[in-house]
Amino acid sequence: MGNLYKVTVTMLARMLLFGLFCFIAFFSYGGGNTARDHVLIESGSLVSLQQGLPVSGRVVAAVTGEPLIGVTIFELGTTNGAVTNERGEFAILVTGSASQLRVSYVGYQNQVIIVGDQQVINLRMVEDIRAMDEVVVIGYGVQRKSDLTGSVESIRTENIQRLAVPSVAEALQGQASGVFVTRGSGAPGQDATIYIRGPGSVNNTAPLWVIDGIPSSAGNHLNLADVESIEILKDASAAAIYGARAANGVILVTTKRGKKGKPKINFTSSYGIAQPMNLPDLVDSKSFATLRHESYRNGNFAAGLNQVYTQIVSNPDTILPVSTDWMDVLYRNGATHNYNLDFSGATDQSNFYISLGYFAEEGTYIKSSFERITATLNSDHHIANWLMVGQSLNLSQTTSRGKMGGFAASLRVNPFMEVLMDSADHPYTPYGVLAQEYGFVGPNLFGVEDINDTEGKGYRVRGNIYIDLKPFSGLSWRTTVGGNIDMGRSRHYTERYDLGYTLSRDFDRLAIGHSDGFGITGNTVLNYRLDVNRHNMEFMVGAEIQDARGSSYTMIGEDFRDGLIIFDQSDPLTRELRGNKHNPTRWSSQFGRVNYGFDDRYLFTFNIRRDGSSIFSPGNRIGYFPSFSAGWRVTNESFMESLATFMDLKFRFGYGGVGNPSVAPFSYETQFSGGMIYYVFGGNLRTGVLPSVFGVGDLRWETIYTTNFGMDLFLFDYRLSITNDFYIKDTRDMLIYVDLPINAGMGLRGSTALNAGNIRNIGNDLNIQYRDRIGNFKYNLGGTLTFNRHKVQDLVDQEINLGELAQFKTVAGEPMSFYYGYVVEGIWQENEIDKIIEFLIRNNKLGNQDNYNRHNYTAPGDLKFKDINGDGLIDHRDRVNIGSPWPKMVYGFNLGGEFKGFDLYALFQGVYGNDIYHLNKRVTDNLVGDYSFTYNAFNRWTPELPTNQPRIVYTDPNVNLSTSSSYFVESGSYLRLKNLQIGYTIPPRLLSRLQLEQFRVYVSGQNLLTITNYTGMDPEISSGSNVARNLDQGMYPQSRTFMLGLQMTF
Amino acid sequence: MKAKYFLMFTVVVISGMFLFSCDEDFLQLENPNRVGEEAMMSPSGVRQLDIGMYRRIADAYNYFWQLYMSHLPGEYEMKETTGEGPMHQQVWNLAVTPDNVFNGWLYADYYGSLAMANRIIQYMENGIGTVNELPEREFNLILGGAYFMRAFNHFYLLHSWGRPFDTDDVYGIVMHTSIVSERKDFEKERSKPSEVYEQIEKDLKAAESLLLRSAQLRPEELGRPTRGAATAFLGKVYVFRKKYAEAAEKLKQFIDENPDKGLLPYYGDNFHGKYENGPESVFEIQFADLVPTNRWQGGGTGNHFQIYAGGHGMGRDNFGVNPAIVRREDDPDAIPGDIRNFDVRDIRFSETVYSAGPNRSYIFHGNEIVIRDTLFFMNPPVRVRRSAKHTYTPKKYISNRRTASNAGGIATDIGYENQVVMRVAEVYMLYAEALAHLNRIPEASQWLNRVMRRARGYRVNEVSPFDFTGNDFNAFMELLMEEKRKEFIGEQIRWYDVIRWGIAESEMQRVPGRVAWIDRGACFPIPTREMANNPMMVQNPGY
């Protein structure tokens, strides 16, 4: 095996070398031709080397009359060509009056003009809005959109590229139907999570990313500005070409290449100010004392604990020396920076694209930031008419700093604590601490950030090289070899500290982490196209192998004497090596596809992929993933000719199966792991092993079968387009971790992976776009609308219960991770004391075990739980489904307009019908533990003013708030103005003197407006796994960003 | 153009190789992180399983086992109402819920160790793989150790989660004597206590025949179970099963066969690492300061006991020793004439607790109180923060040596002392109990008196005024039960005796603040995870 790996790598290396050799060889071999071509191209626009007819003219846009710069004019059948200058003018020598000129410009309809006897040809170009002729990237190839039979969504990148977001994933928010994207928090550099057509599994449901043809991960490493196009393969008939990894959809990203025309330099920059959104308004010292005192009193705490607060409450005139606004101390206005410079160009033989990008987010929490530098180099070269080579290379470096804990931690503050303070009691550090009399255990968070110096760096090199052969017309054979190298380094240094009586350490500590990953992918794809009369056929066969491996470890050192921070390898007490993990996987796949079209009316596609994966047990490594789809272009039927409104109408049907390998490699076998398993005999250290995986021997991937009914409709001169897809998605053999009983010897939480579960998702994706113009005013409106609902159909006598309060439950017959708890039917009132006592007695008498302390200390002001089964007791049998984290509907709509150089773009995005478990309320409104309050806590129930908000009780002795109940479940529906942009493009005629082709300035805002009833910080939440979703324990706040930007093209 | 065809041919051939790359051998990857079952069937594999087996038990003893078990007879108290406090309160109130994670962890540690023992026994008994290449001496030590540990785990599982004294009831435990690999192995019903006992006795006899006596152990083998440990444990099991004749025989055998074993001259030397695996030790869980232990994540070779049990300045001050249980007769709060009072001469009092009580001098020093015991000057002065929550904090297994500064990066509140499971004093007292039941009280008193003399500063062979000299069974047993309590406070021996002697109800009444005795308190509930995933399991009565 090791040998085979070596052989493969050697083979790939040789191919690369051979490719390079070919590149050089054929440059010189075909040298004659190439050189001549170059001269001719230049001659076309400038000087004539041969006899010809001079033709000149001016090209303008039909609607605005603005000159168009960079329009290419080619004489058909020759190599003569020209490009318009900044005034839209061109000059060309043509062979004669019978010559035909092809005039083309991106975004406009091509024109072919017969020269005739004209010497001056003035042209008006008409914008091309016929989307059906667009070519879209599908797996291992491209296809005209009109020929598609699967469900593929193409994303228009020009709008989203102006967003200042760290990840490509986030930019997809609201852009595509059937795609649900959330950025879980506002932490700098935060990646977004994506669901394509609902959660198909309890496991990982992230889609497969394929960047420039190589399965890869985008994360926050990929620069949005380098992205040319994004295609999302949503249904199985489209995605099956990616087989065992495509169950959650595939996102194909193509990066930019140079375009024909004169070389261009693009520069874009934006700077923005980010405000933290909806920070909780924490109470001042006096209010804190009042509330804290009340909560102690309600909790029957000994007087000794709260004498400070008692004193303040009993002397309302006390002037308090300290009242720290911790939100003010810990949060600030952040900033975003985004600068991109690219340089691109193309000739007939070659094209190139080079870019440099810098992106930075300065977090709104003190000391937190994210920074990324990217560089890209892409090129393609036609070496001969039968040979083409090309490459992509992308380098990136990311740096993240700061922010120690979750957001909930930043509520663990006390206004009586000073930020900084001089004290002899705290010798190491100047941070304010609280005396024990305050009865508050919590660190000085400013100090925590100050003493901790954390930095994570990620480096990535990703690239590929291909050779494309065209031995004869119709056949192309492309072989691509790509690889990625990832490196991560983290450094976490903590000074010795004293942050109060529970938090101190009198020695320094340094942890250094290292991780590396190396992946290599090779694929070869043979494509043959045959058009015979009205039959169009395309055959594709290909194969792919992939090998990925990586490792990681952490080193920890402590107590650096004399401030010397080095790891002394010889001293076992100052260094510790932790975790050394490797995760190798290999894939070997073959695939094929047949497209058949008859008369542009009947379209068929058949895909099949055979996937082999090292993740699964030897008998289960190979899988076959077939899919079939068909399309009917109704508008090409003769009976439709009379219906002029219908420009294009196509019905699609598809069915196929794809896989999800979401289980750790080697989970099928029982394994032992060493490391940190020590015992001592005779004073000598011995190391041992313990079982780490309980293997059942028979694991295979989960398979998702999708049936898709789709329709593409274009109306009114292609101005209105409607795409709709209805789907049924069935997950079979879902991989779940089944709990083991403890006697199996795998510990308290031992589990084993099994294929044991089925899920069904049903949904509908709708995408409507309309574009038109009124005079000089061009506008477009569009929207995406996604409905999805899912149900776990089978879970092999399992229940998955998760959460601190077991508030997430997954069982057959319900959606995943619904909220499970008591129904609150109000608040116990003063006049109900008798009922409370009655309840207590009944519960205690019957020895109600599972809730032995549920009602002790219950008093008026507490939540009243509903006795669902009417047995007079409140116990686990009264817990029911109290909400679902999954939206019924996800939607987005955008509007854009252009008028005399001004442009406007707005994107709204929202979800409807989901719930959020707002656990943070327990902290901010009710105080369970040592946290601060928001002013909302004053709305608590009191005997004098009975409200609907429970009373405040220190530590919640009767588990009133520390149990799962509908009090915490709130609607999470929202509508958000995600992006609003207003720009102005300076007219080209003013720019020509500056040698500029384009100059645009814009202002933009992100997250400007949110409409929601949710009372927590932010309804755009994505926390937890698919079986423990949307628990709002507070998060790094999202930001409202105001940006100023600039785009320039030379 | 020849070059064109040559190139095309080459590229096509090489690319074509991808198409035929579907060899399954390519997918056969070695897992570099971990090792599978077959790798364990070798000398080095078995050596590693052996360490894993002891590690799981060290994990059980590492955190809270001792604290947890000490709540039951009312020895240790926890005042916290947050964090882990409620879980300890549950023990105190005999109201442990099945989802109490400490309960779950402990249960899991015993079964974890048991699974390792079964692997070792199955491989070695059947000579699977290359395990027979182990040298004979090592082979016997590992295999004998596995038998000993299998008995050990079954014993503690049975006594903590079963009702061992109703021997023909269903409330034994799920017993495993082979590797658990399939569903039918772990979906298994409880064996009867008598069946578990049979297995324990069988395993201890097997261990006895394979293991070496402590005097025969080489220095690098110290800490391994010995033939003596197996013998003594078997004696203890016989006492528990009221087979007093066999018990007396076994315990006598231990005493005779192990002339190197006896009581240490000074009681307190048992707990502070001075004589680890020494003359008084029968079996100990090994801890050491070889690899630093992370305070909250474990790992390393240290012992977390000190974090929780150490008083302020030495640990987290989470646990105190119940002053009502550990009280000297000169304490103003003591009930005069109560047999439970430690008499003034009793060294064990000041070796069990750090206290601010009579006969102590105080020096106030900033935030700290320095306490010096004026009666026993050999005790080092103790520094306690003024804010200490407890009157008495535990002293057994608490190190003094790291209170001044942290030595070389070792956190000040991590302990590194071995945890004694069985020591000679217990053997003597079990032997005395067995002899008393055989109506050989004068002989029995000899062994009890040895323990009592040492406790009061006398030499073990020296006649003392505290000696028991009568011939009355009841009086003897009353004294033995009380002496055993005082001797082993905080050493997780008491509760099993309380249940065995049937004195739980009266014991509860004697401890202030305890709930009334509830029958379910005789054992812990089967943890939720076990109940939920083993359909054959039945919950203990009352839970």
PDB file of N, CA and C in Angstrom, chain B residues 66-88:
ATOM      1  N   GLN B  66     -13.225   8.959  47.087  1.00  0.00           N
ATOM      2  CA  GLN B  66     -13.097   8.952  48.526  1.00  0.00           C
ATOM      3  C   GLN B  66     -14.055   9.942  49.183  1.00  0.00           C
ATOM      4  N   LEU B  67     -14.167  11.126  48.527  1.00  0.00           N
ATOM      5  CA  LEU B  67     -15.046  12.157  49.078  1.00  0.00           C
ATOM      6  C   LEU B  67     -16.487  11.673  49.044  1.00  0.00           C
ATOM      7  N   TYR B  68     -16.802  11.096  47.896  1.00  0.00           N
ATOM      8  CA  TYR B  68     -18.157  10.657  47.636  1.00  0.00           C
ATOM      9  C   TYR B  68     -18.581   9.599  48.650  1.00  0.00           C
ATOM     10  N   MET B  69     -17.707   8.624  48.818  1.00  0.00           N
ATOM     11  CA  MET B  69     -18.041   7.530  49.721  1.00  0.00           C
ATOM     12  C   MET B  69     -18.027   7.993  51.167  1.00  0.00           C
ATOM     13  N   SER B  70     -17.299   9.079  51.416  1.00  0.00           N
ATOM     14  CA  SER B  70     -17.212   9.536  52.795  1.00  0.00           C
ATOM     15  C   SER B  70     -18.436  10.323  53.239  1.00  0.00           C
ATOM     16  N   HIS B  71     -19.265  10.736  52.289  1.00  0.00           N
ATOM     17  CA  HIS B  71     -20.514  11.404  52.675  1.00  0.00           C
ATOM     18  C   HIS B  71     -21.468  10.415  53.308  1.00  0.00           C
ATOM     19  N   LEU B  72     -21.401   9.174  52.852  1.00  0.00           N
ATOM     20  CA  LEU B  72     -22.419   8.209  53.265  1.00  0.00           C
ATOM     21  C   LEU B  72     -22.409   7.971  54.765  1.00  0.00           C
ATOM     22  N   PRO B  73     -21.262   7.664  55.353  1.00  0.00           N
ATOM     23  CA  PRO B  73     -21.271   7.539  56.818  1.00  0.00           C
ATOM     24  C   PRO B  73     -21.192   8.893  57.505  1.00  0.00           C
ATOM     25  N   GLY B  74     -21.276   9.978  56.755  1.00  0.00           N
ATOM     26  CA  GLY B  74     -21.303  11.306  57.361  1.00  0.00           C
ATOM     27  C   GLY B  74     -19.941  11.834  57.750  1.00  0.00           C
ATOM     28  N   GLU B  75     -18.885  11.323  57.118  1.00  0.00           N
ATOM     29  CA  GLU B  75     -17.539  11.737  57.521  1.00  0.00           C
ATOM     30  C   GLU B  75     -17.144  13.088  56.916  1.00  0.00           C
ATOM     31  N   TYR B  76     -17.348  13.238  55.608  1.00  0.00           N
ATOM     32  CA  TYR B  76     -16.963  14.485  54.942  1.00  0.00           C
ATOM     33  C   TYR B  76     -18.229  15.240  54.564  1.00  0.00           C
ATOM     34  N   GLU B  77     -18.112  16.558  54.595  1.00  0.00           N
ATOM     35  CA  GLU B  77     -19.273  17.363  54.255  1.00  0.00           C
ATOM     36  C   GLU B  77     -18.892  18.343  53.153  1.00  0.00           C
ATOM     37  N   MET B  78     -19.889  18.710  52.374  1.00  0.00           N
ATOM     38  CA  MET B  78     -19.667  19.739  51.365  1.00  0.00           C
ATOM     39  C   MET B  78     -20.741  20.785  51.533  1.00  0.00           C
ATOM     40  N   LYS B  79     -20.311  22.046  51.596  1.00  0.00           N
ATOM     41  CA  LYS B  79     -21.290  23.093  51.857  1.00  0.00           C
ATOM     42  C   LYS B  79     -21.754  23.806  50.590  1.00  0.00           C
ATOM     43  N   GLU B  80     -21.062  23.549  49.488  1.00  0.00           N
ATOM     44  CA  GLU B  80     -21.415  24.248  48.254  1.00  0.00           C
ATOM     45  C   GLU B  80     -22.833  23.869  47.828  1.00  0.00           C
ATOM     46  N   THR B  81     -23.535  24.874  47.287  1.00  0.00           N
ATOM     47  CA  THR B  81     -24.850  24.554  46.729  1.00  0.00           C
ATOM     48  C   THR B  81     -24.834  24.707  45.221  1.00  0.00           C
ATOM     49  N   THR B  82     -23.686  25.142  44.706  1.00  0.00           N
ATOM     50  CA  THR B  82     -23.597  25.298  43.252  1.00  0.00           C
ATOM     51  C   THR B  82     -22.583  24.290  42.727  1.00  0.00           C
ATOM     52  N   GLY B  83     -22.401  24.286  41.441  1.00  0.00           N
ATOM     53  CA  GLY B  83     -21.403  23.427  40.817  1.00  0.00           C
ATOM     54  C   GLY B  83     -21.634  21.976  41.165  1.00  0.00           C
ATOM     55  N   GLU B  84     -20.584  21.372  41.721  1.00  0.00           N
ATOM     56  CA  GLU B  84     -20.681  19.957  42.033  1.00  0.00           C
ATOM     57  C   GLU B  84     -21.372  19.704  43.365  1.00  0.00           C
ATOM     58  N   GLY B  85     -21.588  20.787  44.112  1.00  0.00           N
ATOM     59  CA  GLY B  85     -22.177  20.649  45.438  1.00  0.00           C
ATOM     60  C   GLY B  85     -23.431  19.793  45.483  1.00  0.00           C
ATOM     61  N   PRO B  86     -24.418  20.117  44.608  1.00  0.00           N
ATOM     62  CA  PRO B  86     -25.673  19.363  44.690  1.00  0.00           C
ATOM     63  C   PRO B  86     -25.484  17.861  44.502  1.00  0.00           C
ATOM     64  N   MET B  87     -24.494  17.487  43.699  1.00  0.00           N
ATOM     65  CA  MET B  87     -24.293  16.063  43.466  1.00  0.00           C
ATOM     66  C   MET B  87     -23.766  15.370  44.721  1.00  0.00           C
ATOM     67  N   HIS B  88     -22.983  16.135  45.474  1.00  0.00           N
ATOM     68  CA  HIS B  88     -22.531  15.580  46.749  1.00  0.00           C
ATOM     69  C   HIS B  88     -23.653  15.588  47.782  1.00  0.00           C
TER      70      HIS B  88
END
